[in-house]
């Protein structure tokens, strides 16, 4: 529905809200939505890019991922597909039939859970609606959806109810990713997400962290825990060798794919 007669500051706030909610939006669609010229939207986006609130690529505006915000699930699910498949294939090699696993709302887990036929029967606990959607119709998969307060940007559930559900479980494997890794610690921009991930770590006998090279060059606000809380770290060949060496010195098993 068109939004008209906004002053520039209000329009920019609305643009950030729309892009955060939708994950991405084309310049032309924003111009139509706010009943202004595409050139006006380009000027708005330039100001918002300067503030590191959005990014622009080929006319498509996306929510920027910063230390205080995480990109929407719709953005993350479409990114780095080939790499995520390679990382997921390695994580999958540790799983066996009849086990229980927990996966978080990380898009990195999607290739792993998209077809679990060779591991069935298997139990999967998750707080991510987009994971649950891919599991509901798979025969032989017992799905435990960890409910709570639904966050539409993440397509996942968080909060006290989610954490209480996790606290009642102990699974064989946790497979998780994080937003940032700095000085041997894992971080996320959102406090409620960080709390959920900490609870998941406590609920697993064995833990796999799936983290591509980009995670080691980012910063985020809320600490989840130490890398040494995990048994295995799976990363890619673009991760700097000195970082891989440091992880191995700390006693971690590091798989580079």
CSV table of C-alpha atoms in Angstrom, one decimal:
chain,number,residue,atom,x,y,z
A,1,UNK,CA,0.0,0.0,0.0
A,2,UNK,CA,1.5,3.4,-1.0
A,3,UNK,CA,2.9,5.6,1.8
A,4,UNK,CA,2.8,9.3,0.9
A,5,UNK,CA,3.8,12.7,2.2
A,6,UNK,CA,6.6,11.6,4.4
A,7,UNK,CA,9.5,13.8,5.3
A,8,UNK,CA,13.0,12.4,4.3
A,9,UNK,CA,13.9,11.2,7.8
A,10,UNK,CA,10.5,9.4,8.3
A,11,UNK,CA,10.8,7.8,4.8
A,12,UNK,CA,14.2,6.5,5.5
A,13,UNK,CA,13.1,4.9,8.8
A,14,UNK,CA,10.2,3.3,6.9
A,15,UNK,CA,12.6,2.0,4.2
A,16,UNK,CA,14.8,0.3,6.9
A,17,UNK,CA,11.7,-1.2,8.5
A,18,UNK,CA,10.4,-2.5,5.1
A,19,UNK,CA,13.8,-4.0,4.1
A,20,UNK,CA,14.4,-5.5,7.5
A,21,UNK,CA,10.9,-7.2,7.4
A,22,UNK,CA,11.1,-8.4,3.8
A,23,UNK,CA,14.8,-9.2,3.7
A,24,UNK,CA,15.3,-7.2,0.4
A,25,UNK,CA,13.4,-4.8,-1.8
A,26,UNK,CA,14.1,-3.4,-5.2
A,27,UNK,CA,14.6,0.4,-5.7
A,28,UNK,CA,11.7,0.6,-8.1
A,29,UNK,CA,9.3,-1.1,-5.6
A,30,UNK,CA,10.4,1.3,-2.9
A,31,UNK,CA,9.9,4.3,-5.2
A,32,UNK,CA,6.3,3.1,-5.9
A,33,UNK,CA,5.6,2.3,-2.3
A,34,UNK,CA,6.6,5.8,-1.1
A,35,UNK,CA,5.4,7.6,-4.2
A,36,UNK,CA,8.7,9.3,-5.0
A,37,UNK,CA,11.2,9.0,-7.8
A,38,UNK,CA,13.8,6.3,-8.0
A,39,UNK,CA,16.5,9.0,-7.8
A,40,UNK,CA,15.0,10.1,-4.4
A,41,UNK,CA,15.2,6.5,-3.1
A,42,UNK,CA,18.8,6.2,-4.4
A,43,UNK,CA,19.7,9.3,-2.3
A,44,UNK,CA,17.9,7.8,0.7
A,45,UNK,CA,19.7,4.5,0.3
A,46,UNK,CA,23.1,6.3,0.0
A,47,UNK,CA,22.5,7.9,3.4
A,48,UNK,CA,21.4,4.6,4.9
A,49,UNK,CA,24.4,2.8,3.5
A,50,UNK,CA,26.6,5.5,5.1
A,51,UNK,CA,25.0,4.6,8.4
A,52,UNK,CA,25.6,0.8,7.7
A,53,UNK,CA,21.8,0.1,7.9
A,54,UNK,CA,21.3,-1.3,4.4
A,55,UNK,CA,23.3,-2.4,1.4
A,56,UNK,CA,22.6,-1.9,-2.3
A,57,UNK,CA,23.5,-4.2,-5.1
A,58,UNK,CA,22.2,-4.1,-8.7
A,59,UNK,CA,19.1,-2.2,-7.6
A,60,UNK,CA,18.3,-4.5,-4.7
A,61,UNK,CA,18.3,-3.1,-1.2
A,62,UNK,CA,19.1,-5.5,1.6
A,63,UNK,CA,19.3,-5.2,5.4
A,64,UNK,CA,22.9,-4.8,6.5
A,65,UNK,CA,24.3,-7.3,9.0
A,66,UNK,CA,26.1,-5.4,11.7
A,67,UNK,CA,27.2,-6.0,15.3
A,68,UNK,CA,23.7,-4.9,16.3
A,69,UNK,CA,21.6,-6.6,13.7
A,70,UNK,CA,21.3,-9.9,11.8
A,71,UNK,CA,20.2,-10.3,8.2
A,72,UNK,CA,16.7,-11.6,7.7
A,73,UNK,CA,16.2,-15.3,7.2
A,74,UNK,CA,15.0,-14.8,3.6
A,75,UNK,CA,18.4,-13.1,2.8
A,76,UNK,CA,20.5,-15.7,4.6
A,77,UNK,CA,18.7,-18.7,3.1
A,78,UNK,CA,19.6,-17.6,-0.4
A,79,UNK,CA,23.3,-16.8,0.2
A,80,UNK,CA,26.4,-19.0,-0.4
A,81,UNK,CA,24.3,-22.1,-1.4
A,82,UNK,CA,27.2,-24.2,-2.8
A,83,UNK,CA,29.4,-23.5,0.3
A,84,UNK,CA,26.6,-24.4,2.7
A,85,UNK,CA,26.1,-27.7,0.9
A,86,UNK,CA,29.8,-28.6,1.3
A,87,UNK,CA,29.8,-27.6,5.0
A,88,UNK,CA,26.6,-29.5,5.6
A,89,UNK,CA,27.8,-32.6,3.9
A,90,UNK,CA,30.8,-32.8,6.3
A,91,UNK,CA,28.5,-32.2,9.3
A,92,UNK,CA,26.2,-34.9,8.0
A,93,UNK,CA,29.1,-37.4,7.9
A,94,UNK,CA,29.1,-37.5,11.8
A,95,UNK,CA,25.4,-38.4,12.1
A,96,UNK,CA,24.0,-41.9,12.4
A,97,UNK,CA,20.6,-43.6,12.2
A,98,UNK,CA,18.5,-43.4,15.3
A,99,UNK,CA,20.2,-40.4,16.8
A,100,UNK,CA,18.7,-37.2,18.1
A,101,UNK,CA,20.0,-33.9,16.8
A,102,UNK,CA,19.3,-30.2,17.4
A,103,UNK,CA,19.7,-27.5,14.8
A,104,UNK,CA,19.3,-23.8,15.4
A,105,UNK,CA,17.9,-21.0,13.1
A,106,UNK,CA,21.2,-20.8,11.1
A,107,UNK,CA,20.7,-21.1,7.3
A,108,UNK,CA,23.8,-23.2,7.2
A,109,UNK,CA,21.8,-26.2,8.5
A,110,UNK,CA,19.2,-26.2,5.7
A,111,UNK,CA,21.1,-28.4,3.2
A,112,UNK,CA,21.7,-30.9,6.0
A,113,UNK,CA,18.1,-31.4,7.0
A,114,UNK,CA,16.5,-31.1,3.5
A,115,UNK,CA,16.6,-34.9,3.0
A,116,UNK,CA,17.3,-37.2,6.0
A,117,UNK,CA,16.0,-40.4,4.5
A,118,UNK,CA,19.3,-42.2,4.9
A,119,UNK,CA,19.5,-41.3,8.6
A,120,UNK,CA,15.9,-42.3,9.5
A,121,UNK,CA,14.6,-43.0,12.0
A,122,UNK,CA,16.0,-39.7,13.5
A,123,UNK,CA,14.7,-37.1,15.9
A,124,UNK,CA,15.3,-33.4,15.1
A,125,UNK,CA,14.7,-30.6,17.6
A,126,UNK,CA,14.7,-27.0,16.2
A,127,UNK,CA,13.5,-23.5,17.0
A,128,UNK,CA,13.4,-22.6,13.3
A,129,UNK,CA,10.1,-22.6,11.4
A,130,UNK,CA,11.9,-22.8,8.0
A,131,UNK,CA,13.7,-26.0,9.3
A,132,UNK,CA,10.4,-27.4,10.5
A,133,UNK,CA,8.7,-26.8,7.2
A,134,UNK,CA,11.4,-28.9,5.5
A,135,UNK,CA,11.0,-31.8,8.0
A,136,UNK,CA,7.2,-32.1,8.4
A,137,UNK,CA,6.7,-34.2,5.4
A,138,UNK,CA,9.8,-36.4,5.7
A,139,UNK,CA,8.9,-40.0,6.7
A,140,UNK,CA,10.8,-41.3,9.6
A,141,UNK,CA,11.7,-37.9,11.1
A,142,UNK,CA,10.4,-37.1,14.5
A,143,UNK,CA,10.1,-33.3,14.7
A,144,UNK,CA,10.4,-31.5,18.0
A,145,UNK,CA,9.5,-27.8,17.4
A,146,UNK,CA,10.8,-25.6,20.2
A,147,UNK,CA,8.1,-23.1,20.5
A,148,UNK,CA,8.1,-19.6,22.0
A,149,UNK,CA,7.8,-16.1,20.8
A,150,UNK,CA,7.9,-16.1,17.0
A,151,UNK,CA,10.4,-13.6,15.4
A,152,UNK,CA,9.4,-13.1,11.8
A,153,UNK,CA,12.7,-11.7,10.7
A,154,UNK,CA,14.4,-14.9,11.7
A,155,UNK,CA,11.5,-17.2,10.9
A,156,UNK,CA,12.2,-18.8,14.3
A,157,UNK,CA,11.1,-18.9,18.0
A,158,UNK,CA,13.0,-17.4,20.9
A,159,UNK,CA,12.4,-16.4,24.5
A,160,UNK,CA,11.7,-18.0,27.9
A,161,UNK,CA,9.4,-20.7,26.5
A,162,UNK,CA,11.9,-21.7,23.9
A,163,UNK,CA,14.7,-21.9,26.5
A,164,UNK,CA,12.5,-23.9,28.9
A,165,UNK,CA,11.8,-26.4,26.1
A,166,UNK,CA,15.5,-26.8,25.3
A,167,UNK,CA,16.4,-27.2,29.0
A,168,UNK,CA,14.2,-30.4,29.1
A,169,UNK,CA,16.2,-32.1,26.4
A,170,UNK,CA,19.6,-33.8,25.9
A,171,UNK,CA,20.4,-34.6,22.3
A,172,UNK,CA,23.2,-36.6,20.7
A,173,UNK,CA,24.3,-33.8,18.4
A,174,UNK,CA,23.9,-30.0,18.1
A,175,UNK,CA,24.7,-28.5,14.7
A,176,UNK,CA,24.9,-24.7,14.9
A,177,UNK,CA,26.3,-21.6,13.3
A,178,UNK,CA,27.0,-18.2,14.7
A,179,UNK,CA,27.1,-14.6,13.4
A,180,UNK,CA,30.7,-13.8,14.4
A,181,UNK,CA,33.8,-15.3,16.0
A,182,UNK,CA,36.3,-13.0,17.7
A,183,UNK,CA,39.4,-14.0,19.8
A,184,UNK,CA,38.1,-17.5,20.3
A,185,UNK,CA,34.5,-16.6,21.3
A,186,UNK,CA,31.2,-16.8,19.4
A,187,UNK,CA,28.8,-13.9,19.2
A,188,UNK,CA,25.4,-12.9,17.9
A,189,UNK,CA,23.8,-9.4,17.4
A,190,UNK,CA,20.6,-10.3,19.3
A,191,UNK,CA,20.5,-11.0,23.0
A,192,UNK,CA,17.6,-13.4,22.9
A,193,UNK,CA,19.2,-15.4,20.1
A,194,UNK,CA,22.5,-15.6,22.0
A,195,UNK,CA,20.6,-17.0,25.0
A,196,UNK,CA,18.9,-19.6,22.9
A,197,UNK,CA,22.1,-20.7,21.4
A,198,UNK,CA,23.8,-21.0,24.8
A,199,UNK,CA,20.9,-23.2,26.0
A,200,UNK,CA,21.3,-25.4,23.0
A,201,UNK,CA,25.0,-25.9,23.7
A,202,UNK,CA,24.2,-27.0,27.2
A,203,UNK,CA,21.6,-29.5,26.0
A,204,UNK,CA,23.9,-31.5,23.6
A,205,UNK,CA,26.3,-34.3,24.3
A,206,UNK,CA,28.4,-33.4,21.2
A,207,UNK,CA,28.5,-30.1,19.3
A,208,UNK,CA,29.4,-29.1,15.8
A,209,UNK,CA,29.9,-25.5,14.8
A,210,UNK,CA,29.5,-24.8,11.1
A,211,UNK,CA,31.3,-21.5,10.3
A,212,UNK,CA,32.5,-20.3,6.9
A,213,UNK,CA,35.4,-17.9,6.7
A,214,UNK,CA,33.3,-14.8,6.8
A,215,UNK,CA,32.4,-15.5,10.5
A,216,UNK,CA,36.0,-14.8,11.5
A,217,UNK,CA,36.0,-11.3,10.2
A,218,UNK,CA,32.7,-10.1,11.8
A,219,UNK,CA,31.9,-8.6,15.1
A,220,UNK,CA,28.7,-8.9,17.1
A,221,UNK,CA,27.5,-7.7,20.5
A,222,UNK,CA,26.4,-10.7,22.6
A,223,UNK,CA,28.7,-13.5,23.6
A,224,UNK,CA,27.4,-17.0,23.1
A,225,UNK,CA,30.4,-18.9,24.4
A,226,UNK,CA,33.9,-20.1,23.6
A,227,UNK,CA,34.9,-22.0,20.5
A,228,UNK,CA,36.0,-24.7,23.0
A,229,UNK,CA,32.4,-25.3,23.9
A,230,UNK,CA,32.2,-27.2,20.6
A,231,UNK,CA,33.8,-30.6,19.8
A,232,UNK,CA,34.2,-30.0,16.0
A,233,UNK,CA,34.4,-26.8,13.9
A,234,UNK,CA,33.7,-27.1,10.2
A,235,UNK,CA,34.9,-24.3,8.0
A,236,UNK,CA,36.1,-23.6,4.5
A,237,UNK,CA,39.5,-23.3,2.9
A,238,UNK,CA,39.3,-19.5,2.8
A,239,UNK,CA,39.6,-19.3,6.6
A,240,UNK,CA,43.1,-18.0,7.4
A,241,UNK,CA,45.5,-20.8,8.2
A,242,UNK,CA,46.6,-19.1,11.4
A,243,UNK,CA,43.0,-19.1,12.7
A,244,UNK,CA,42.7,-22.8,11.9
A,245,UNK,CA,46.1,-23.5,13.6
A,246,UNK,CA,45.0,-21.6,16.7
A,247,UNK,CA,41.7,-23.5,16.9
A,248,UNK,CA,43.6,-26.8,16.7
A,249,UNK,CA,46.1,-25.7,19.3
A,250,UNK,CA,43.1,-25.2,21.7
A,251,UNK,CA,42.2,-28.9,21.3
A,252,UNK,CA,39.4,-28.4,18.7
A,253,UNK,CA,38.9,-30.8,15.8
A,254,UNK,CA,38.8,-28.6,12.8
A,255,UNK,CA,37.5,-29.9,9.4
A,256,UNK,CA,38.4,-27.7,6.5
A,257,UNK,CA,36.3,-28.3,3.3
